[in-house]
Each structure stands twice: as structure tokens, then as C-alpha cells.
JSON list of C-alpha atoms in Angstrom, two decimals:
[
{"chain": "A", "resi": 1, "resn": "MET", "atom": "CA", "xyz": [-4.31, -7.53, 19.88]},
{"chain": "A", "resi": 2, "resn": "GLY", "atom": "CA", "xyz": [-1.82, -4.67, 19.08]},
{"chain": "A", "resi": 3, "resn": "THR", "atom": "CA", "xyz": [0.91, -5.09, 16.05]},
{"chain": "A", "resi": 4, "resn": "HIS", "atom": "CA", "xyz": [3.42, -6.82, 18.76]},
{"chain": "A", "resi": 5, "resn": "ALA", "atom": "CA", "xyz": [2.25, -10.30, 18.38]},
{"chain": "A", "resi": 6, "resn": "THR", "atom": "CA", "xyz": [3.46, -12.79, 15.76]},
{"chain": "A", "resi": 7, "resn": "HIS", "atom": "CA", "xyz": [1.55, -13.09, 12.67]},
{"chain": "A", "resi": 8, "resn": "ILE", "atom": "CA", "xyz": [1.81, -16.09, 10.47]},
{"chain": "A", "resi": 9, "resn": "VAL", "atom": "CA", "xyz": [1.05, -16.07, 6.78]},
{"chain": "A", "resi": 10, "resn": "TRP", "atom": "CA", "xyz": [0.50, -19.96, 5.89]},
{"chain": "A", "resi": 11, "resn": "ASP", "atom": "CA", "xyz": [0.92, -21.32, 2.23]},
{"chain": "A", "resi": 12, "resn": "TRP", "atom": "CA", "xyz": [-2.02, -23.45, 1.22]},
{"chain": "A", "resi": 13, "resn": "ASN", "atom": "CA", "xyz": [-0.70, -26.20, -1.21]},
{"chain": "A", "resi": 14, "resn": "GLY", "atom": "CA", "xyz": [2.00, -28.48, -0.01]},
{"chain": "A", "resi": 15, "resn": "THR", "atom": "CA", "xyz": [1.91, -26.70, 3.35]},
{"chain": "A", "resi": 16, "resn": "LEU", "atom": "CA", "xyz": [-1.63, -26.78, 4.96]},
{"chain": "A", "resi": 17, "resn": "PHE", "atom": "CA", "xyz": [-3.19, -28.78, 2.30]},
{"chain": "A", "resi": 18, "resn": "HIS", "atom": "CA", "xyz": [-1.14, -31.82, 1.56]},
{"chain": "A", "resi": 19, "resn": "ASP", "atom": "CA", "xyz": [-1.92, -32.21, -1.87]},
{"chain": "A", "resi": 20, "resn": "THR", "atom": "CA", "xyz": [1.55, -34.08, -2.89]},
{"chain": "A", "resi": 21, "resn": "ASP", "atom": "CA", "xyz": [-0.54, -37.01, -4.58]},
{"chain": "A", "resi": 22, "resn": "ALA", "atom": "CA", "xyz": [-2.67, -34.81, -6.47]},
{"chain": "A", "resi": 23, "resn": "VAL", "atom": "CA", "xyz": [0.08, -32.79, -7.73]},
{"chain": "A", "resi": 24, "resn": "MET", "atom": "CA", "xyz": [2.02, -35.73, -8.87]},
{"chain": "A", "resi": 25, "resn": "GLY", "atom": "CA", "xyz": [-0.98, -37.45, -10.38]},
{"chain": "A", "resi": 26, "resn": "ALA", "atom": "CA", "xyz": [-1.76, -34.17, -12.14]},
{"chain": "A", "resi": 27, "resn": "THR", "atom": "CA", "xyz": [1.81, -33.39, -13.09]},
{"chain": "A", "resi": 28, "resn": "ASN", "atom": "CA", "xyz": [2.28, -37.03, -15.01]},
{"chain": "A", "resi": 29, "resn": "ALA", "atom": "CA", "xyz": [-1.23, -37.09, -16.55]},
{"chain": "A", "resi": 30, "resn": "ALA", "atom": "CA", "xyz": [-0.63, -33.59, -18.17]},
{"chain": "A", "resi": 31, "resn": "PHE", "atom": "CA", "xyz": [3.06, -34.79, -19.13]},
{"chain": "A", "resi": 32, "resn": "ALA", "atom": "CA", "xyz": [1.39, -37.83, -20.83]},
{"chain": "A", "resi": 33, "resn": "GLU", "atom": "CA", "xyz": [-1.03, -35.79, -23.10]},
{"chain": "A", "resi": 34, "resn": "LEU", "atom": "CA", "xyz": [2.31, -33.99, -24.00]},
{"chain": "A", "resi": 35, "resn": "ASN", "atom": "CA", "xyz": [4.01, -37.17, -25.11]},
{"chain": "A", "resi": 36, "resn": "LEU", "atom": "CA", "xyz": [6.49, -36.24, -21.88]},
{"chain": "A", "resi": 37, "resn": "PRO", "atom": "CA", "xyz": [7.89, -39.17, -19.58]},
{"chain": "A", "resi": 38, "resn": "PRO", "atom": "CA", "xyz": [6.77, -39.41, -16.04]},
{"chain": "A", "resi": 39, "resn": "ILE", "atom": "CA", "xyz": [8.39, -37.71, -13.36]},
{"chain": "A", "resi": 40, "resn": "THR", "atom": "CA", "xyz": [9.34, -39.24, -9.77]},
{"chain": "A", "resi": 41, "resn": "LEU", "atom": "CA", "xyz": [8.50, -37.29, -6.67]},
{"chain": "A", "resi": 42, "resn": "GLU", "atom": "CA", "xyz": [12.04, -36.83, -5.77]},
{"chain": "A", "resi": 43, "resn": "ARG", "atom": "CA", "xyz": [12.86, -35.63, -9.25]},
{"chain": "A", "resi": 44, "resn": "TYR", "atom": "CA", "xyz": [9.93, -33.05, -8.75]},
{"chain": "A", "resi": 45, "resn": "ARG", "atom": "CA", "xyz": [11.17, -31.67, -5.69]},
{"chain": "A", "resi": 46, "resn": "GLU", "atom": "CA", "xyz": [14.82, -31.17, -7.12]},
{"chain": "A", "resi": 47, "resn": "LEU", "atom": "CA", "xyz": [13.63, -29.26, -10.01]},
{"chain": "A", "resi": 48, "resn": "TYR", "atom": "CA", "xyz": [10.13, -27.56, -8.98]},
{"chain": "A", "resi": 49, "resn": "CYS", "atom": "CA", "xyz": [10.81, -23.69, -8.85]},
{"chain": "A", "resi": 50, "resn": "VAL", "atom": "CA", "xyz": [8.38, -20.46, -9.21]},
{"chain": "A", "resi": 51, "resn": "PRO", "atom": "CA", "xyz": [7.77, -19.08, -11.83]},
{"chain": "A", "resi": 52, "resn": "VAL", "atom": "CA", "xyz": [6.38, -22.48, -12.96]},
{"chain": "A", "resi": 53, "resn": "PRO", "atom": "CA", "xyz": [7.45, -21.95, -16.57]},
{"chain": "A", "resi": 54, "resn": "ARG", "atom": "CA", "xyz": [11.03, -22.11, -15.38]},
{"chain": "A", "resi": 55, "resn": "PHE", "atom": "CA", "xyz": [10.25, -25.71, -13.87]},
{"chain": "A", "resi": 56, "resn": "TYR", "atom": "CA", "xyz": [9.00, -26.67, -17.23]},
{"chain": "A", "resi": 57, "resn": "GLU", "atom": "CA", "xyz": [12.34, -25.07, -18.85]},
{"chain": "A", "resi": 58, "resn": "ARG", "atom": "CA", "xyz": [14.23, -27.32, -16.36]},
{"chain": "A", "resi": 59, "resn": "LEU", "atom": "CA", "xyz": [12.48, -30.59, -17.76]},
{"chain": "A", "resi": 60, "resn": "LEU", "atom": "CA", "xyz": [12.52, -29.48, -21.51]},
{"chain": "A", "resi": 61, "resn": "GLY", "atom": "CA", "xyz": [15.84, -27.75, -21.68]},
{"chain": "A", "resi": 62, "resn": "ARG", "atom": "CA", "xyz": [13.93, -24.63, -22.86]},
{"chain": "A", "resi": 63, "resn": "LEU", "atom": "CA", "xyz": [11.36, -22.31, -21.96]},
{"chain": "A", "resi": 64, "resn": "PRO", "atom": "CA", "xyz": [7.84, -23.33, -23.17]},
{"chain": "A", "resi": 65, "resn": "THR", "atom": "CA", "xyz": [6.32, -21.10, -25.89]},
{"chain": "A", "resi": 66, "resn": "ASP", "atom": "CA", "xyz": [3.14, -19.21, -24.91]},
{"chain": "A", "resi": 67, "resn": "ALA", "atom": "CA", "xyz": [1.04, -21.58, -26.50]},
{"chain": "A", "resi": 68, "resn": "GLU", "atom": "CA", "xyz": [2.78, -24.46, -24.87]},
{"chain": "A", "resi": 69, "resn": "TRP", "atom": "CA", "xyz": [2.31, -23.16, -21.67]},
{"chain": "A", "resi": 70, "resn": "LEU", "atom": "CA", "xyz": [-1.26, -22.64, -22.04]},
{"chain": "A", "resi": 71, "resn": "VAL", "atom": "CA", "xyz": [-1.61, -26.33, -22.79]},
{"chain": "A", "resi": 72, "resn": "MET", "atom": "CA", "xyz": [0.41, -27.61, -19.92]},
{"chain": "A", "resi": 73, "resn": "ASP", "atom": "CA", "xyz": [-1.04, -24.95, -17.37]},
{"chain": "A", "resi": 74, "resn": "GLU", "atom": "CA", "xyz": [-4.87, -26.28, -18.64]},
{"chain": "A", "resi": 75, "resn": "ALA", "atom": "CA", "xyz": [-3.83, -29.96, -18.57]},
{"chain": "A", "resi": 76, "resn": "PHE", "atom": "CA", "xyz": [-2.31, -29.72, -14.98]},
{"chain": "A", "resi": 77, "resn": "HIS", "atom": "CA", "xyz": [-5.32, -27.97, -13.64]},
{"chain": "A", "resi": 78, "resn": "ARG", "atom": "CA", "xyz": [-7.85, -30.33, -14.92]},
{"chain": "A", "resi": 79, "resn": "HIS", "atom": "CA", "xyz": [-6.18, -33.55, -13.82]},
{"chain": "A", "resi": 80, "resn": "TYR", "atom": "CA", "xyz": [-5.22, -31.80, -10.41]},
{"chain": "A", "resi": 81, "resn": "ALA", "atom": "CA", "xyz": [-9.30, -30.69, -10.15]},
{"chain": "A", "resi": 82, "resn": "ALA", "atom": "CA", "xyz": [-9.98, -34.80, -10.58]},
{"chain": "A", "resi": 83, "resn": "HIS", "atom": "CA", "xyz": [-7.05, -36.13, -7.62]},
{"chain": "A", "resi": 84, "resn": "ARG", "atom": "CA", "xyz": [-7.87, -33.12, -5.41]},
{"chain": "A", "resi": 85, "resn": "PRO", "atom": "CA", "xyz": [-11.00, -34.35, -3.50]},
{"chain": "A", "resi": 86, "resn": "ALA", "atom": "CA", "xyz": [-8.76, -37.28, -2.21]},
{"chain": "A", "resi": 87, "resn": "CYS", "atom": "CA", "xyz": [-6.36, -35.00, -0.13]},
{"chain": "A", "resi": 88, "resn": "ARG", "atom": "CA", "xyz": [-6.49, -33.84, 3.07]},
{"chain": "A", "resi": 89, "resn": "LEU", "atom": "CA", "xyz": [-5.11, -31.25, 5.53]},
{"chain": "A", "resi": 90, "resn": "ALA", "atom": "CA", "xyz": [-1.37, -32.07, 6.73]},
{"chain": "A", "resi": 91, "resn": "GLU", "atom": "CA", "xyz": [-0.86, -33.72, 9.71]},
{"chain": "A", "resi": 92, "resn": "GLY", "atom": "CA", "xyz": [-1.58, -31.77, 12.90]},
{"chain": "A", "resi": 93, "resn": "ALA", "atom": "CA", "xyz": [-2.63, -28.59, 10.93]},
{"chain": "A", "resi": 94, "resn": "GLU", "atom": "CA", "xyz": [-6.04, -28.26, 12.36]},
{"chain": "A", "resi": 95, "resn": "ARG", "atom": "CA", "xyz": [-4.91, -28.46, 15.97]},
{"chain": "A", "resi": 96, "resn": "LEU", "atom": "CA", "xyz": [-1.99, -26.06, 15.17]},
{"chain": "A", "resi": 97, "resn": "LEU", "atom": "CA", "xyz": [-4.20, -23.82, 13.86]},
{"chain": "A", "resi": 98, "resn": "GLU", "atom": "CA", "xyz": [-6.72, -24.01, 16.79]},
{"chain": "A", "resi": 99, "resn": "SER", "atom": "CA", "xyz": [-3.92, -23.35, 19.22]},
{"chain": "A", "resi": 100, "resn": "TRP", "atom": "CA", "xyz": [-2.40, -20.43, 17.64]},
{"chain": "A", "resi": 101, "resn": "GLN", "atom": "CA", "xyz": [-5.91, -18.77, 17.43]},
{"chain": "A", "resi": 102, "resn": "GLN", "atom": "CA", "xyz": [-6.86, -19.52, 21.07]},
{"chain": "A", "resi": 103, "resn": "ALA", "atom": "CA", "xyz": [-3.48, -17.99, 22.13]},
{"chain": "A", "resi": 104, "resn": "GLY", "atom": "CA", "xyz": [-4.93, -14.83, 20.75]},
{"chain": "A", "resi": 105, "resn": "ARG", "atom": "CA", "xyz": [-2.61, -14.61, 17.66]},
{"chain": "A", "resi": 106, "resn": "SER", "atom": "CA", "xyz": [-3.34, -13.83, 14.07]},
{"chain": "A", "resi": 107, "resn": "GLN", "atom": "CA", "xyz": [-3.15, -15.98, 11.25]},
{"chain": "A", "resi": 108, "resn": "SER", "atom": "CA", "xyz": [-4.03, -16.01, 7.43]},
{"chain": "A", "resi": 109, "resn": "ILE", "atom": "CA", "xyz": [-3.45, -17.86, 4.02]},
{"chain": "A", "resi": 110, "resn": "LEU", "atom": "CA", "xyz": [-2.09, -16.43, 0.91]},
{"chain": "A", "resi": 111, "resn": "SER", "atom": "CA", "xyz": [-2.08, -19.16, -2.08]},
{"chain": "A", "resi": 112, "resn": "LEU", "atom": "CA", "xyz": [-1.19, -18.98, -5.52]},
{"chain": "A", "resi": 113, "resn": "TYR", "atom": "CA", "xyz": [-4.24, -21.47, -5.77]},
{"chain": "A", "resi": 114, "resn": "GLY", "atom": "CA", "xyz": [-6.97, -19.56, -7.59]},
{"chain": "A", "resi": 115, "resn": "HIS", "atom": "CA", "xyz": [-9.22, -17.42, -5.33]},
{"chain": "A", "resi": 116, "resn": "ASP", "atom": "CA", "xyz": [-12.46, -18.60, -6.36]},
{"chain": "A", "resi": 117, "resn": "GLU", "atom": "CA", "xyz": [-11.18, -22.27, -5.87]},
{"chain": "A", "resi": 118, "resn": "LEU", "atom": "CA", "xyz": [-9.62, -21.54, -2.61]},
{"chain": "A", "resi": 119, "resn": "ILE", "atom": "CA", "xyz": [-12.33, -20.20, -0.37]},
{"chain": "A", "resi": 120, "resn": "PRO", "atom": "CA", "xyz": [-14.90, -23.03, -0.58]},
{"chain": "A", "resi": 121, "resn": "LEU", "atom": "CA", "xyz": [-11.85, -25.46, -0.14]},
{"chain": "A", "resi": 122, "resn": "VAL", "atom": "CA", "xyz": [-10.99, -23.66, 3.05]},
{"chain": "A", "resi": 123, "resn": "ARG", "atom": "CA", "xyz": [-14.38, -23.30, 4.13]},
{"chain": "A", "resi": 124, "resn": "GLY", "atom": "CA", "xyz": [-15.13, -27.11, 3.18]},
{"chain": "A", "resi": 125, "resn": "PHE", "atom": "CA", "xyz": [-12.44, -28.32, 5.97]},
{"chain": "A", "resi": 126, "resn": "GLY", "atom": "CA", "xyz": [-14.37, -26.05, 8.75]},
{"chain": "A", "resi": 127, "resn": "ILE", "atom": "CA", "xyz": [-11.31, -23.72, 9.24]},
{"chain": "A", "resi": 128, "resn": "GLU", "atom": "CA", "xyz": [-12.18, -20.63, 7.63]},
{"chain": "A", "resi": 129, "resn": "ALA", "atom": "CA", "xyz": [-12.81, -18.93, 10.91]},
{"chain": "A", "resi": 130, "resn": "ARG", "atom": "CA", "xyz": [-9.01, -19.59, 12.12]},
{"chain": "A", "resi": 131, "resn": "PHE", "atom": "CA", "xyz": [-8.17, -17.02, 9.61]},
{"chain": "A", "resi": 132, "resn": "VAL", "atom": "CA", "xyz": [-8.30, -13.24, 9.71]},
{"chain": "A", "resi": 133, "resn": "ARG", "atom": "CA", "xyz": [-7.83, -13.26, 5.88]},
{"chain": "A", "resi": 134, "resn": "VAL", "atom": "CA", "xyz": [-7.69, -15.71, 2.94]},
{"chain": "A", "resi": 135, "resn": "ASP", "atom": "CA", "xyz": [-6.26, -14.66, -0.36]},
{"chain": "A", "resi": 136, "resn": "GLY", "atom": "CA", "xyz": [-5.71, -17.08, -3.37]},
{"chain": "A", "resi": 137, "resn": "ARG", "atom": "CA", "xyz": [-4.51, -15.81, -6.75]},
{"chain": "A", "resi": 138, "resn": "THR", "atom": "CA", "xyz": [-6.08, -13.57, -8.74]},
{"chain": "A", "resi": 139, "resn": "GLY", "atom": "CA", "xyz": [-5.17, -13.09, -12.34]},
{"chain": "A", "resi": 140, "resn": "PRO", "atom": "CA", "xyz": [-3.11, -15.61, -14.66]},
{"chain": "A", "resi": 141, "resn": "SER", "atom": "CA", "xyz": [-1.25, -18.55, -13.06]},
{"chain": "A", "resi": 142, "resn": "GLY", "atom": "CA", "xyz": [2.36, -19.41, -13.24]},
{"chain": "A", "resi": 143, "resn": "GLY", "atom": "CA", "xyz": [3.75, -16.03, -11.54]},
{"chain": "A", "resi": 144, "resn": "SER", "atom": "CA", "xyz": [5.80, -15.21, -8.22]},
{"chain": "A", "resi": 145, "resn": "LYS", "atom": "CA", "xyz": [4.11, -14.60, -5.08]},
{"chain": "A", "resi": 146, "resn": "SER", "atom": "CA", "xyz": [5.91, -11.75, -4.09]},
{"chain": "A", "resi": 147, "resn": "GLU", "atom": "CA", "xyz": [3.55, -8.82, -5.24]},
{"chain": "A", "resi": 148, "resn": "HIS", "atom": "CA", "xyz": [0.58, -11.03, -3.90]},
{"chain": "A", "resi": 149, "resn": "MET", "atom": "CA", "xyz": [2.40, -11.02, -0.57]},
{"chain": "A", "resi": 150, "resn": "VAL", "atom": "CA", "xyz": [2.88, -7.20, -0.73]},
{"chain": "A", "resi": 151, "resn": "ARG", "atom": "CA", "xyz": [-0.85, -6.69, -1.26]},
{"chain": "A", "resi": 152, "resn": "HIS", "atom": "CA", "xyz": [-1.85, -9.20, 1.19]},
{"chain": "A", "resi": 153, "resn": "LEU", "atom": "CA", "xyz": [0.25, -7.95, 4.17]},
{"chain": "A", "resi": 154, "resn": "ALA", "atom": "CA", "xyz": [-0.74, -4.31, 3.18]},
{"chain": "A", "resi": 155, "resn": "ALA", "atom": "CA", "xyz": [-4.26, -5.34, 3.44]},
{"chain": "A", "resi": 156, "resn": "LEU", "atom": "CA", "xyz": [-3.61, -6.76, 7.06]},
{"chain": "A", "resi": 157, "resn": "ALA", "atom": "CA", "xyz": [-1.51, -3.64, 7.85]},
{"chain": "A", "resi": 158, "resn": "ALA", "atom": "CA", "xyz": [-4.65, -1.46, 7.02]},
{"chain": "A", "resi": 159, "resn": "GLY", "atom": "CA", "xyz": [-6.41, -2.43, 10.14]},
{"chain": "A", "resi": 160, "resn": "PRO", "atom": "CA", "xyz": [-9.20, -4.84, 11.34]},
{"chain": "A", "resi": 161, "resn": "SER", "atom": "CA", "xyz": [-10.42, -7.24, 8.87]},
{"chain": "A", "resi": 162, "resn": "GLY", "atom": "CA", "xyz": [-11.77, -11.08, 8.28]},
{"chain": "A", "resi": 163, "resn": "ASN", "atom": "CA", "xyz": [-12.76, -13.15, 11.11]},
{"chain": "A", "resi": 164, "resn": "GLY", "atom": "CA", "xyz": [-12.25, -12.43, 14.80]},
{"chain": "A", "resi": 165, "resn": "GLY", "atom": "CA", "xyz": [-11.50, -8.70, 13.63]},
{"chain": "A", "resi": 166, "resn": "ALA", "atom": "CA", "xyz": [-7.44, -8.85, 14.40]},
{"chain": "A", "resi": 167, "resn": "ALA", "atom": "CA", "xyz": [-5.76, -5.73, 14.54]},
{"chain": "A", "resi": 168, "resn": "ARG", "atom": "CA", "xyz": [-3.28, -4.26, 12.36]},
{"chain": "A", "resi": 169, "resn": "VAL", "atom": "CA", "xyz": [-0.68, -6.96, 11.57]},
{"chain": "A", "resi": 170, "resn": "ASP", "atom": "CA", "xyz": [3.07, -5.61, 11.09]},
{"chain": "A", "resi": 171, "resn": "PRO", "atom": "CA", "xyz": [5.21, -7.03, 8.52]},
{"chain": "A", "resi": 172, "resn": "GLY", "atom": "CA", "xyz": [8.36, -6.90, 10.59]},
{"chain": "A", "resi": 173, "resn": "ARG", "atom": "CA", "xyz": [6.67, -9.50, 13.28]},
{"chain": "A", "resi": 174, "resn": "THR", "atom": "CA", "xyz": [5.14, -11.71, 10.51]},
{"chain": "A", "resi": 175, "resn": "VAL", "atom": "CA", "xyz": [6.33, -15.21, 9.38]},
{"chain": "A", "resi": 176, "resn": "VAL", "atom": "CA", "xyz": [5.28, -16.79, 6.13]},
{"chain": "A", "resi": 177, "resn": "ILE", "atom": "CA", "xyz": [5.04, -20.75, 6.48]},
{"chain": "A", "resi": 178, "resn": "GLY", "atom": "CA", "xyz": [5.43, -22.46, 3.24]},
{"chain": "A", "resi": 179, "resn": "ASP", "atom": "CA", "xyz": [6.92, -25.27, 1.16]},
{"chain": "A", "resi": 180, "resn": "ALA", "atom": "CA", "xyz": [8.61, -23.23, -1.54]},
{"chain": "A", "resi": 181, "resn": "VAL", "atom": "CA", "xyz": [11.65, -21.10, -2.16]},
{"chain": "A", "resi": 182, "resn": "ASP", "atom": "CA", "xyz": [9.45, -18.51, -3.79]},
{"chain": "A", "resi": 183, "resn": "ASP", "atom": "CA", "xyz": [7.65, -18.38, -0.30]},
{"chain": "A", "resi": 184, "resn": "ALA", "atom": "CA", "xyz": [10.77, -17.10, 1.31]},
{"chain": "A", "resi": 185, "resn": "LEU", "atom": "CA", "xyz": [11.65, -14.69, -1.61]},
{"chain": "A", "resi": 186, "resn": "ALA", "atom": "CA", "xyz": [8.12, -13.43, -1.31]},
{"chain": "A", "resi": 187, "resn": "ALA", "atom": "CA", "xyz": [8.39, -12.69, 2.55]},
{"chain": "A", "resi": 188, "resn": "ARG", "atom": "CA", "xyz": [11.71, -11.09, 2.17]},
{"chain": "A", "resi": 189, "resn": "HIS", "atom": "CA", "xyz": [10.17, -8.79, -0.67]},
{"chain": "A", "resi": 190, "resn": "ALA", "atom": "CA", "xyz": [7.38, -7.92, 1.69]},
{"chain": "A", "resi": 191, "resn": "GLY", "atom": "CA", "xyz": [9.50, -7.24, 4.56]},
{"chain": "A", "resi": 192, "resn": "ALA", "atom": "CA", "xyz": [8.74, -10.39, 6.59]},
{"chain": "A", "resi": 193, "resn": "HIS", "atom": "CA", "xyz": [10.16, -13.24, 7.99]},
{"chain": "A", "resi": 194, "resn": "ALA", "atom": "CA", "xyz": [10.07, -17.22, 6.51]},
{"chain": "A", "resi": 195, "resn": "VAL", "atom": "CA", "xyz": [9.97, -21.03, 7.58]},
{"chain": "A", "resi": 196, "resn": "LEU", "atom": "CA", "xyz": [10.20, -23.50, 4.98]},
{"chain": "A", "resi": 197, "resn": "TYR", "atom": "CA", "xyz": [8.51, -26.66, 5.29]},
{"chain": "A", "resi": 198, "resn": "THR", "atom": "CA", "xyz": [9.92, -30.13, 3.42]},
{"chain": "A", "resi": 199, "resn": "GLY", "atom": "CA", "xyz": [6.73, -31.85, 3.18]},
{"chain": "A", "resi": 200, "resn": "GLY", "atom": "CA", "xyz": [5.72, -30.19, -0.07]},
{"chain": "A", "resi": 201, "resn": "SER", "atom": "CA", "xyz": [7.16, -29.46, -3.43]},
{"chain": "A", "resi": 202, "resn": "HIS", "atom": "CA", "xyz": [10.77, -28.96, -2.66]},
{"chain": "A", "resi": 203, "resn": "SER", "atom": "CA", "xyz": [13.73, -30.89, -1.47]},
{"chain": "A", "resi": 204, "resn": "ARG", "atom": "CA", "xyz": [15.47, -29.88, 1.65]},
{"chain": "A", "resi": 205, "resn": "ALA", "atom": "CA", "xyz": [18.41, -29.20, -0.23]},
{"chain": "A", "resi": 206, "resn": "SER", "atom": "CA", "xyz": [16.69, -26.55, -2.47]},
{"chain": "A", "resi": 207, "resn": "LEU", "atom": "CA", "xyz": [14.97, -25.18, 0.42]},
{"chain": "A", "resi": 208, "resn": "ALA", "atom": "CA", "xyz": [18.11, -24.58, 2.21]},
{"chain": "A", "resi": 209, "resn": "ALA", "atom": "CA", "xyz": [19.45, -22.38, -0.47]},
{"chain": "A", "resi": 210, "resn": "ALA", "atom": "CA", "xyz": [16.74, -19.65, 0.32]},
{"chain": "A", "resi": 211, "resn": "GLY", "atom": "CA", "xyz": [18.66, -19.07, 3.62]},
{"chain": "A", "resi": 212, "resn": "VAL", "atom": "CA", "xyz": [15.93, -19.27, 6.02]},
{"chain": "A", "resi": 213, "resn": "PRO", "atom": "CA", "xyz": [15.09, -22.04, 8.40]},
{"chain": "A", "resi": 214, "resn": "VAL", "atom": "CA", "xyz": [13.93, -25.13, 6.89]},
{"chain": "A", "resi": 215, "resn": "VAL", "atom": "CA", "xyz": [11.86, -27.81, 9.03]},
{"chain": "A", "resi": 216, "resn": "ASP", "atom": "CA", "xyz": [10.20, -31.12, 8.82]},
{"chain": "A", "resi": 217, "resn": "THR", "atom": "CA", "xyz": [6.93, -30.72, 10.58]},
{"chain": "A", "resi": 218, "resn": "LEU", "atom": "CA", "xyz": [4.26, -27.49, 10.77]},
{"chain": "A", "resi": 219, "resn": "ALA", "atom": "CA", "xyz": [4.58, -28.04, 14.52]},
{"chain": "A", "resi": 220, "resn": "GLU", "atom": "CA", "xyz": [8.31, -27.22, 14.34]},
{"chain": "A", "resi": 221, "resn": "ALA", "atom": "CA", "xyz": [7.50, -24.15, 11.76]},
{"chain": "A", "resi": 222, "resn": "VAL", "atom": "CA", "xyz": [5.35, -22.77, 14.34]},
{"chain": "A", "resi": 223, "resn": "GLU", "atom": "CA", "xyz": [8.00, -22.80, 17.10]},
{"chain": "A", "resi": 224, "resn": "VAL", "atom": "CA", "xyz": [10.61, -21.31, 14.88]},
{"chain": "A", "resi": 225, "resn": "ALA", "atom": "CA", "xyz": [7.99, -18.50, 13.63]},
{"chain": "A", "resi": 226, "resn": "GLU", "atom": "CA", "xyz": [7.75, -17.61, 17.43]},
{"chain": "A", "resi": 227, "resn": "GLU", "atom": "CA", "xyz": [11.14, -17.74, 18.06]},
{"chain": "A", "resi": 228, "resn": "ILE", "atom": "CA", "xyz": [12.44, -15.52, 15.10]},
{"chain": "A", "resi": 229, "resn": "ALA", "atom": "CA", "xyz": [9.51, -13.08, 14.91]},
{"chain": "A", "resi": 230, "resn": "ALA", "atom": "CA", "xyz": [9.77, -12.57, 19.15]}
]
């Protein structure tokens, strides 16, 4: 494989991994600990943004202090870990990943989920071999994906790596598929394209503001990815 084929960078949470119920359960459980009222999924999708402290600013009317952010972040991740085992891959995801790989194309994962937690989770679903690279967040949580995306694509552009020994990836022929506006911003920052999926953290209206294609299924996302990076 040369550098002329479309490469897909998949987001994990809310995209390949359908964890909406876990996110909402963890969010409201954390809110209860902080004496905040629960939030509906619709409201969450209207307000959610990255960096995550800005999401809390929209809820609280002010940015949380550093101490408050640490409490909120710890509470969310503790409750999320309890809800996560009930979550599964998004509908049709396994078939799409298999088909893309069997067509001789490459794909990878870049997530803001902690790297040490992400790897065994991907492996547990039996899909690790579908990807030439799987990168989770290293360092503190709460930030943007942009610099992570630059590093991810730089590693892919450097040459063969990961499962299958895929050849170098060209950012200009790369499409990021994710569920958040930050995925589109990160793609643009790294010189790649993006397609946004409505099945995760954002409302369609908020995704549309990113100025990239917005779709309702992962199958549509793959179809659009093929077209825009052709």
C-alpha cells in the first residue's frame, strides 16, 4: 500500500465505542456528588465541548477552579469505570472495520481516553488487529485532541508500524471520523479531513457548526470519507 489510499482515524468514545449510557450515568452520578442537578442527554449534547472544563463552564456559568476540576474529573472517571462494562461497539462497527481492512486500506484509533485503559478495551473486543496504530491520551485529561492528532499522524507518516505493516499515511488523504467538534478541529489542525457522527456527544446542530460533513451512521461516515479523500 502506498500513500494514495484513504486512511481513517477513528475516534473511540461515542464513535466506535457506544458509551453514551455510561457517559450520562457517570455525568449525573458525579453531578450528584457535587450537589448539581442531573442533566438530560439532549442538554448534554447541546452543551458538551472540549476542552471539558469549558463544558462545566456552560453548566455552572463560570470555569471551575483547578481544585473543582480535579474533583469533577475524578468523580466522572470513577463512575464511568463502573458503567463502562455494559457498553458495546456501535452498531455495524465490526463489519465496517473488517471491510475497510480487507479492501487493503489502513485505519487507526486516536482517543482522548487514557492510553493504558484504551488498549485492553480495544483488545477485549477482538478488533486490535484491524488498526495500524491505537493511541489513547497520555498526560492530564480535559484538553483538546489537536496536538495528539499531529503526533498520531506524524507517527503514521513516518512509515510502517502496527498491525499489518501499513505504508506511510498522508494527512491530506486522511479522514478523521468522530462525534465531537474537537475531532474536526484536530483534523484541520493536522492537515486532515473530518466527518462527524451524530451518535455520540454532540447534537447535529452543534456538529454542523464545524463546517464538515455530518452523518447519522458510521456506514455513511465511511462512504463520505471515501468521497472526500478520493
